[in-house]
Amino acid sequence: MIDDQLQQARQYLAAARRVVVFTGAGISAESGVPTFRGKDATWKGMPAAVASSIGLLEQDLTTAWEWFDYRRTLLKTVVPNAAHLAVAQAETRFEDFLVVTQNVDGLHQKAGSQRIIELHGNIWRGRGLRTGKRYPLPETPLPTLPPRGDQDEPLRPDVVLFGEMLPAGAFEEAEIAASRCDVCLVIGTSGVVYPAALIPFAARDAGAAVIEVNPESTDLTPHMTLSLRGLAGDIVPRLFGQASTSPGLPFTMHTGQG
Ligand code: APR
């Protein structure tokens, strides 16, 4: 079954000129990054969604930073997995190829992807509370919380928190790309956070093949052209015709000629 679906998905990709890869926490799960709605997604008794909320940041900037610096420390040693690498390697094979990610971990960049829209920001940056100026913050743990920018301006994490709008332009750009693509891969997302979750719908409504890679069924599943049940690190390299990490599942490269 999965073999048939993989073959079909590969045929769609072989015929595609424009590809959008829409990713969520699940693509980083095999790198050891916890997902948001998994059983371990709490910190100091708070659900991750509360620790990552604008409410907490406005109430207590230092505690909000403690949570983010804790996450940054977890991410410090994390490296891209086979799925991130396969996506990065596929980029030059298509006329147009864009990664639209909900992740803030920076692993698509580390894997070598060039064209990325980060809908929810990046955990390795801070942003001035007064000026909005962005600062790279690669050091972790941070020496002082909250970190400060020019003229001692306190910084906040440059990520979209629960209860906040997306950065101007990012979603619109992603939506336009989705509405022009031939194939949209939807990898490792529960598809419950909006407006990000509208991206696969923009692709589908414009006639693209929309292909999900996820070990579980999601809210998006009923709307997909194909749903490939499995781990991103296993499925994605095989989707792009790269070396399989699982022996015993032979694939023939399709050329788009049927
Ligand atoms: N490969 C593929 N998918 C996986 C894997 C894996 N190895 N492991 C888990 N998944 C799937 C889960 O089945 C789930 O559907 O990844 C999905 C992760 O879902 P969430 O934790 O809800 O993450 P995401 O969809 O990225 O959340 C969206 O919500 O919390 C906010 O802003 C945060 O960007 C995040 C957004």
mmCIF file of C-alpha atoms and ligand atoms in Angstrom:
data_model
loop_
_atom_site.group_PDB
_atom_site.id
_atom_site.type_symbol
_atom_site.label_atom_id
_atom_site.label_comp_id
_atom_site.label_asym_id
_atom_site.label_seq_id
_atom_site.Cartn_x
_atom_site.Cartn_y
_atom_site.Cartn_z
ATOM 1 C CA MET A 1 0.000 0.000 0.000
ATOM 2 C CA ILE A 2 2.627 2.514 1.090
ATOM 3 C CA ASP A 3 4.766 1.389 -1.844
ATOM 4 C CA ASP A 4 1.952 2.159 -4.300
ATOM 5 C CA GLN A 5 1.364 5.555 -2.749
ATOM 6 C CA LEU A 6 5.049 6.358 -2.784
ATOM 7 C CA GLN A 7 5.200 5.460 -6.441
ATOM 8 C CA GLN A 8 2.253 7.742 -7.156
ATOM 9 C CA ALA A 9 3.779 10.557 -5.156
ATOM 10 C CA ARG A 10 7.029 10.163 -7.062
ATOM 11 C CA GLN A 11 5.160 10.381 -10.327
ATOM 12 C CA TYR A 12 3.604 13.671 -9.249
ATOM 13 C CA LEU A 13 7.058 14.974 -8.320
ATOM 14 C CA ALA A 14 8.624 13.754 -11.551
ATOM 15 C CA ALA A 15 6.098 15.793 -13.516
ATOM 16 C CA ALA A 16 6.280 18.890 -11.275
ATOM 17 C CA ARG A 17 8.005 22.158 -12.076
ATOM 18 C CA ARG A 18 7.020 24.078 -8.949
ATOM 19 C CA VAL A 19 7.148 22.499 -5.511
ATOM 20 C CA VAL A 20 6.243 23.865 -2.089
ATOM 21 C CA VAL A 21 7.342 21.890 0.968
ATOM 22 C CA PHE A 22 5.256 22.802 4.000
ATOM 23 C CA THR A 23 6.771 21.537 7.248
ATOM 24 C CA GLY A 24 5.911 21.320 10.929
ATOM 25 C CA ALA A 25 7.450 20.013 14.129
ATOM 26 C CA GLY A 26 7.250 16.404 12.910
ATOM 27 C CA ILE A 27 10.058 16.899 10.381
ATOM 28 C CA SER A 28 12.394 17.715 13.256
ATOM 29 C CA ALA A 29 11.118 14.966 15.580
ATOM 30 C CA GLU A 30 13.756 12.471 14.428
ATOM 31 C CA SER A 31 16.434 15.073 15.163
ATOM 32 C CA GLY A 32 15.258 14.960 18.775
ATOM 33 C CA VAL A 33 13.207 18.173 18.795
ATOM 34 C CA PRO A 34 10.012 17.652 20.805
ATOM 35 C CA THR A 35 6.752 18.314 18.918
ATOM 36 C CA PHE A 36 4.245 20.803 20.321
ATOM 37 C CA ARG A 37 1.347 18.511 20.914
ATOM 38 C CA GLY A 38 3.273 15.454 22.032
ATOM 39 C CA LYS A 39 2.936 14.043 25.533
ATOM 40 C CA ASP A 40 6.126 15.720 26.779
ATOM 41 C CA ALA A 41 5.194 19.194 25.607
ATOM 42 C CA THR A 42 5.152 20.901 29.023
ATOM 43 C CA TRP A 43 7.619 23.099 30.897
ATOM 44 C CA LYS A 44 7.433 23.840 34.647
ATOM 45 C CA GLY A 45 3.919 22.386 34.578
ATOM 46 C CA MET A 46 2.826 24.722 31.763
ATOM 47 C CA PRO A 47 1.688 23.399 28.407
ATOM 48 C CA ALA A 48 4.090 24.547 25.673
ATOM 49 C CA ALA A 49 1.262 26.656 24.224
ATOM 50 C CA VAL A 50 1.090 28.678 27.464
ATOM 51 C CA ALA A 51 4.868 29.031 27.842
ATOM 52 C CA SER A 52 4.982 30.212 24.217
ATOM 53 C CA SER A 53 2.135 32.731 24.569
ATOM 54 C CA ILE A 54 2.085 36.489 24.198
ATOM 55 C CA GLY A 55 0.276 36.528 27.551
ATOM 56 C CA LEU A 56 3.290 35.098 29.385
ATOM 57 C CA LEU A 57 5.718 37.358 27.531
ATOM 58 C CA GLU A 58 3.738 40.489 28.440
ATOM 59 C CA GLN A 59 3.389 39.379 32.016
ATOM 60 C CA ASP A 60 6.928 38.171 32.614
ATOM 61 C CA LEU A 61 9.557 38.653 29.900
ATOM 62 C CA THR A 62 12.299 36.938 31.906
ATOM 63 C CA THR A 63 10.268 33.740 32.429
ATOM 64 C CA ALA A 64 9.304 33.733 28.753
ATOM 65 C CA TRP A 65 13.019 33.936 27.919
ATOM 66 C CA GLU A 66 13.833 31.139 30.392
ATOM 67 C CA TRP A 67 11.524 28.879 28.404
ATOM 68 C CA PHE A 68 13.002 29.943 25.104
ATOM 69 C CA ASP A 69 16.556 29.651 26.359
ATOM 70 C CA TYR A 70 15.722 26.168 27.661
ATOM 71 C CA ARG A 71 14.467 25.257 24.181
ATOM 72 C CA ARG A 72 17.527 26.853 22.589
ATOM 73 C CA THR A 73 19.761 24.764 24.844
ATOM 74 C CA LEU A 74 17.912 21.609 23.758
ATOM 75 C CA LEU A 75 18.364 22.626 20.126
ATOM 76 C CA LYS A 76 22.025 23.559 20.396
ATOM 77 C CA THR A 77 23.324 20.082 19.655
ATOM 78 C CA VAL A 78 20.542 19.051 17.314
ATOM 79 C CA VAL A 79 21.386 18.349 13.680
ATOM 80 C CA PRO A 80 19.236 18.026 10.555
ATOM 81 C CA ASN A 81 17.950 14.535 9.822
ATOM 82 C CA ALA A 82 17.525 12.647 6.551
ATOM 83 C CA ALA A 83 14.262 14.468 5.774
ATOM 84 C CA HIS A 84 15.746 17.982 6.082
ATOM 85 C CA LEU A 85 18.722 16.884 3.988
ATOM 86 C CA ALA A 86 16.563 15.293 1.293
ATOM 87 C CA VAL A 87 14.494 18.476 1.015
ATOM 88 C CA ALA A 88 17.650 20.588 0.730
ATOM 89 C CA GLN A 89 19.153 18.317 -1.928
ATOM 90 C CA ALA A 90 15.967 18.381 -4.003
ATOM 91 C CA GLU A 91 15.880 22.180 -4.248
ATOM 92 C CA THR A 92 17.901 22.538 -7.430
ATOM 93 C CA ARG A 93 16.013 19.793 -9.254
ATOM 94 C CA PHE A 94 12.906 21.902 -9.782
ATOM 95 C CA GLU A 95 12.269 25.158 -11.603
ATOM 96 C CA ASP A 96 10.806 26.624 -8.446
ATOM 97 C CA PHE A 97 11.163 25.139 -4.973
ATOM 98 C CA LEU A 98 10.207 26.756 -1.696
ATOM 99 C CA VAL A 99 10.230 25.526 1.892
ATOM 100 C CA VAL A 100 7.485 27.040 4.030
ATOM 101 C CA THR A 101 8.095 26.044 7.618
ATOM 102 C CA GLN A 102 6.268 26.533 10.878
ATOM 103 C CA ASN A 103 9.422 25.519 12.729
ATOM 104 C CA VAL A 104 11.674 28.010 14.475
ATOM 105 C CA ASP A 105 14.598 25.604 14.946
ATOM 106 C CA GLY A 106 16.648 26.655 11.912
ATOM 107 C CA LEU A 107 17.220 23.030 10.806
ATOM 108 C CA HIS A 108 16.180 23.615 7.187
ATOM 109 C CA GLN A 109 18.915 26.268 6.938
ATOM 110 C CA LYS A 110 21.432 23.973 8.610
ATOM 111 C CA ALA A 111 20.566 21.259 6.092
ATOM 112 C CA GLY A 112 21.339 23.661 3.240
ATOM 113 C CA SER A 113 17.924 24.774 2.000
ATOM 114 C CA GLN A 114 18.204 28.205 0.403
ATOM 115 C CA ARG A 115 14.664 29.387 -0.157
ATOM 116 C CA ILE A 116 12.754 29.242 3.115
ATOM 117 C CA ILE A 117 9.846 31.177 4.521
ATOM 118 C CA GLU A 118 9.733 30.884 8.306
ATOM 119 C CA LEU A 119 6.106 31.583 9.123
ATOM 120 C CA HIS A 120 6.687 31.517 12.871
ATOM 121 C CA GLY A 121 10.112 33.172 13.074
ATOM 122 C CA ASN A 122 13.439 31.806 14.290
ATOM 123 C CA ILE A 123 14.498 30.936 17.819
ATOM 124 C CA TRP A 124 18.095 31.999 17.130
ATOM 125 C CA ARG A 125 17.108 35.652 16.810
ATOM 126 C CA GLY A 126 15.866 38.344 19.193
ATOM 127 C CA ARG A 127 13.781 41.376 18.314
ATOM 128 C CA GLY A 128 13.816 44.797 19.956
ATOM 129 C CA LEU A 129 10.710 45.425 22.033
ATOM 130 C CA ARG A 130 10.702 49.112 21.084
ATOM 131 C CA THR A 131 12.304 49.228 17.639
ATOM 132 C CA GLY A 132 11.500 45.797 16.217
ATOM 133 C CA LYS A 133 15.153 45.517 15.127
ATOM 134 C CA ARG A 134 16.308 41.923 14.719
ATOM 135 C CA TYR A 135 19.491 40.559 16.308
ATOM 136 C CA PRO A 136 21.153 37.173 15.769
ATOM 137 C CA LEU A 137 21.464 35.417 19.135
ATOM 138 C CA PRO A 138 23.480 32.264 18.507
ATOM 139 C CA GLU A 139 24.857 31.959 22.042
ATOM 140 C CA THR A 140 23.085 29.643 24.453
ATOM 141 C CA PRO A 141 22.512 29.692 27.345
ATOM 142 C CA LEU A 142 22.230 33.465 27.075
ATOM 143 C CA PRO A 143 24.421 35.339 29.573
ATOM 144 C CA THR A 144 21.574 37.661 30.677
ATOM 145 C CA LEU A 145 17.826 37.378 30.462
ATOM 146 C CA PRO A 146 16.274 39.210 28.781
ATOM 147 C CA PRO A 147 19.047 39.800 26.262
ATOM 148 C CA ARG A 148 19.542 43.412 25.192
ATOM 149 C CA GLY A 149 20.238 45.172 21.935
ATOM 150 C CA ASP A 150 21.502 48.645 21.057
ATOM 151 C CA GLN A 151 20.907 51.337 23.671
ATOM 152 C CA ASP A 152 20.127 48.596 26.179
ATOM 153 C CA GLU A 153 16.833 47.835 24.460
ATOM 154 C CA PRO A 154 15.286 44.635 25.869
ATOM 155 C CA LEU A 155 14.754 41.946 23.257
ATOM 156 C CA ARG A 156 12.033 39.359 22.894
ATOM 157 C CA PRO A 157 12.339 36.061 21.018
ATOM 158 C CA ASP A 158 11.837 36.676 17.276
ATOM 159 C CA VAL A 159 9.147 34.034 17.056
ATOM 160 C CA VAL A 160 5.397 34.188 16.615
ATOM 161 C CA LEU A 161 3.780 33.423 19.962
ATOM 162 C CA PHE A 162 0.321 32.012 20.579
ATOM 163 C CA GLY A 163 -2.059 34.948 20.378
ATOM 164 C CA GLU A 164 0.062 36.887 17.863
ATOM 165 C CA MET A 165 -0.181 37.696 14.174
ATOM 166 C CA LEU A 166 2.285 36.319 11.653
ATOM 167 C CA PRO A 167 5.017 38.685 10.390
ATOM 168 C CA ALA A 168 3.748 40.939 7.619
ATOM 169 C CA GLY A 169 4.218 39.484 4.162
ATOM 170 C CA ALA A 170 5.494 36.020 5.097
ATOM 171 C CA PHE A 171 2.151 34.243 4.956
ATOM 172 C CA GLU A 172 1.047 36.105 1.814
ATOM 173 C CA GLU A 173 4.259 35.161 -0.009
ATOM 174 C CA ALA A 174 3.856 31.529 1.026
ATOM 175 C CA GLU A 175 0.221 31.477 -0.021
ATOM 176 C CA ILE A 176 1.041 32.856 -3.480
ATOM 177 C CA ALA A 177 3.747 30.207 -3.959
ATOM 178 C CA ALA A 178 1.324 27.497 -2.808
ATOM 179 C CA SER A 179 -1.336 28.682 -5.238
ATOM 180 C CA ARG A 180 1.189 28.371 -8.105
ATOM 181 C CA CYS A 181 2.794 25.037 -7.268
ATOM 182 C CA ASP A 182 2.253 21.681 -8.942
ATOM 183 C CA VAL A 183 3.013 19.640 -5.820
ATOM 184 C CA CYS A 184 2.763 20.617 -2.168
ATOM 185 C CA LEU A 185 4.401 18.246 0.306
ATOM 186 C CA VAL A 186 2.966 18.540 3.811
ATOM 187 C CA ILE A 187 5.489 17.038 6.193
ATOM 188 C CA GLY A 188 5.091 16.513 9.939
ATOM 189 C CA THR A 189 2.354 18.936 10.857
ATOM 190 C CA SER A 190 -0.890 18.419 12.729
ATOM 191 C CA GLY A 191 -2.418 21.205 10.616
ATOM 192 C CA VAL A 192 -4.316 22.749 13.490
ATOM 193 C CA VAL A 193 -2.597 26.144 13.709
ATOM 194 C CA TYR A 194 -3.933 28.854 11.444
ATOM 195 C CA PRO A 195 -3.307 30.704 9.239
ATOM 196 C CA ALA A 196 -0.283 28.434 8.546
ATOM 197 C CA ALA A 197 -2.545 25.431 7.932
ATOM 198 C CA LEU A 198 -4.177 27.285 5.032
ATOM 199 C CA ILE A 199 -1.067 26.743 2.890
ATOM 200 C CA PRO A 200 -1.963 23.187 1.782
ATOM 201 C CA PHE A 201 -5.510 24.370 1.030
ATOM 202 C CA ALA A 202 -4.194 27.173 -1.193
ATOM 203 C CA ALA A 203 -2.250 24.543 -3.136
ATOM 204 C CA ARG A 204 -5.132 22.107 -3.339
ATOM 205 C CA ASP A 205 -7.637 24.767 -4.393
ATOM 206 C CA ALA A 206 -5.330 25.763 -7.241
ATOM 207 C CA GLY A 207 -5.181 22.177 -8.478
ATOM 208 C CA ALA A 208 -1.853 20.995 -7.058
ATOM 209 C CA ALA A 209 -1.253 17.470 -5.812
ATOM 210 C CA VAL A 210 -1.092 17.747 -2.030
ATOM 211 C CA ILE A 211 0.898 14.950 -0.401
ATOM 212 C CA GLU A 212 1.082 14.402 3.345
ATOM 213 C CA VAL A 213 3.947 12.635 5.139
ATOM 214 C CA ASN A 214 2.996 11.812 8.705
ATOM 215 C CA PRO A 215 2.884 8.639 10.815
ATOM 216 C CA GLU A 216 -0.605 9.638 11.956
ATOM 217 C CA SER A 217 -3.811 10.860 10.417
ATOM 218 C CA THR A 218 -4.354 14.631 10.878
ATOM 219 C CA ASP A 219 -7.026 17.274 10.331
ATOM 220 C CA LEU A 220 -5.492 17.764 6.884
ATOM 221 C CA THR A 221 -5.677 14.096 5.860
ATOM 222 C CA PRO A 222 -9.199 14.176 4.372
ATOM 223 C CA HIS A 223 -8.107 17.026 2.075
ATOM 224 C CA MET A 224 -4.928 15.404 0.756
ATOM 225 C CA THR A 225 -4.389 13.887 -2.667
ATOM 226 C CA LEU A 226 -2.185 11.257 -0.994
ATOM 227 C CA SER A 227 -1.251 10.557 2.608
ATOM 228 C CA LEU A 228 1.957 8.641 3.169
ATOM 229 C CA ARG A 229 1.974 7.080 6.614
ATOM 230 C CA GLY A 230 5.491 6.923 7.983
ATOM 231 C CA LEU A 231 8.374 8.832 9.475
ATOM 232 C CA ALA A 232 9.672 11.823 7.560
ATOM 233 C CA GLY A 233 13.283 10.604 7.807
ATOM 234 C CA ASP A 234 12.312 7.402 6.067
ATOM 235 C CA ILE A 235 9.716 8.573 3.546
ATOM 236 C CA VAL A 236 11.080 11.922 2.334
ATOM 237 C CA PRO A 237 14.429 10.644 0.972
ATOM 238 C CA ARG A 238 12.554 7.940 -0.903
ATOM 239 C CA LEU A 239 10.028 10.437 -2.236
ATOM 240 C CA PHE A 240 12.825 12.378 -3.862
ATOM 241 C CA GLY A 241 14.439 9.223 -5.175
ATOM 242 C CA GLN A 242 17.386 9.414 -2.823
ATOM 243 C CA ALA A 243 19.003 6.471 -1.123
ATOM 244 C CA SER A 244 16.579 4.587 1.095
ATOM 245 C CA THR A 245 17.476 4.178 4.755
ATOM 246 C CA SER A 246 15.179 1.153 4.911
ATOM 247 C CA PRO A 247 16.489 -1.855 3.037
ATOM 248 C CA GLY A 248 14.030 -4.074 1.231
ATOM 249 C CA LEU A 249 11.768 -1.468 -0.387
ATOM 250 C CA PRO A 250 12.937 -1.154 -3.959
ATOM 251 C CA PHE A 251 11.886 1.826 -6.044
ATOM 252 C CA THR A 252 12.093 2.591 -9.700
ATOM 253 C CA MET A 253 12.725 6.195 -10.684
ATOM 254 C CA HIS A 254 9.829 7.635 -12.626
ATOM 255 C CA THR A 255 10.471 10.008 -15.430
ATOM 256 C CA GLY A 256 6.991 11.484 -15.658
ATOM 257 C CA GLN A 257 6.313 9.459 -18.805
ATOM 258 C CA GLY A 258 3.991 7.078 -16.961
HETATM 259 N N1 APR B 1 7.751 12.307 10.782
HETATM 260 C C1 APR B 1 6.668 12.956 10.311
HETATM 261 N N2 APR B 1 5.703 13.456 11.117
HETATM 262 C C2 APR B 1 5.832 13.272 12.433
HETATM 263 C C3 APR B 1 6.949 12.607 12.986
HETATM 264 C C4 APR B 1 7.940 12.109 12.110
HETATM 265 N N3 APR B 1 9.018 11.454 12.546
HETATM 266 N N4 APR B 1 6.787 12.594 14.347
HETATM 267 C C5 APR B 1 5.640 13.235 14.604
HETATM 268 N N5 APR B 1 5.056 13.651 13.456
HETATM 269 C C6 APR B 1 3.818 14.397 13.275
HETATM 270 C C7 APR B 1 2.762 14.162 14.321
HETATM 271 O O1 APR B 1 1.962 13.014 14.017
HETATM 272 C C8 APR B 1 1.963 15.468 14.241
HETATM 273 O O2 APR B 1 0.928 15.357 13.283
HETATM 274 O O3 APR B 1 4.137 15.764 13.356
HETATM 275 C C9 APR B 1 2.996 16.494 13.753
HETATM 276 C C10 APR B 1 3.428 17.511 14.791
HETATM 277 O O4 APR B 1 2.342 18.291 15.132
HETATM 278 P P1 APR B 1 2.482 19.521 16.132
HETATM 279 O O5 APR B 1 3.257 19.114 17.347
HETATM 280 O O6 APR B 1 1.104 20.066 16.332
HETATM 281 O O7 APR B 1 3.403 20.568 15.338
HETATM 282 P P2 APR B 1 3.022 21.611 14.218
HETATM 283 O O8 APR B 1 1.939 21.112 13.335
HETATM 284 O O9 APR B 1 4.297 22.048 13.611
HETATM 285 O O10 APR B 1 2.462 22.808 15.063
HETATM 286 C C11 APR B 1 2.161 24.004 14.387
HETATM 287 O O11 APR B 1 1.796 25.185 16.382
HETATM 288 O O12 APR B 1 2.673 24.985 18.442
HETATM 289 C C12 APR B 1 2.542 25.847 17.372
HETATM 290 O O13 APR B 1 3.831 27.546 16.453
HETATM 291 C C13 APR B 1 3.873 26.190 16.821
HETATM 292 O O14 APR B 1 4.745 25.967 14.629
HETATM 293 C C14 APR B 1 3.972 25.323 15.610
HETATM 294 C C15 APR B 1 2.524 25.189 15.189
#
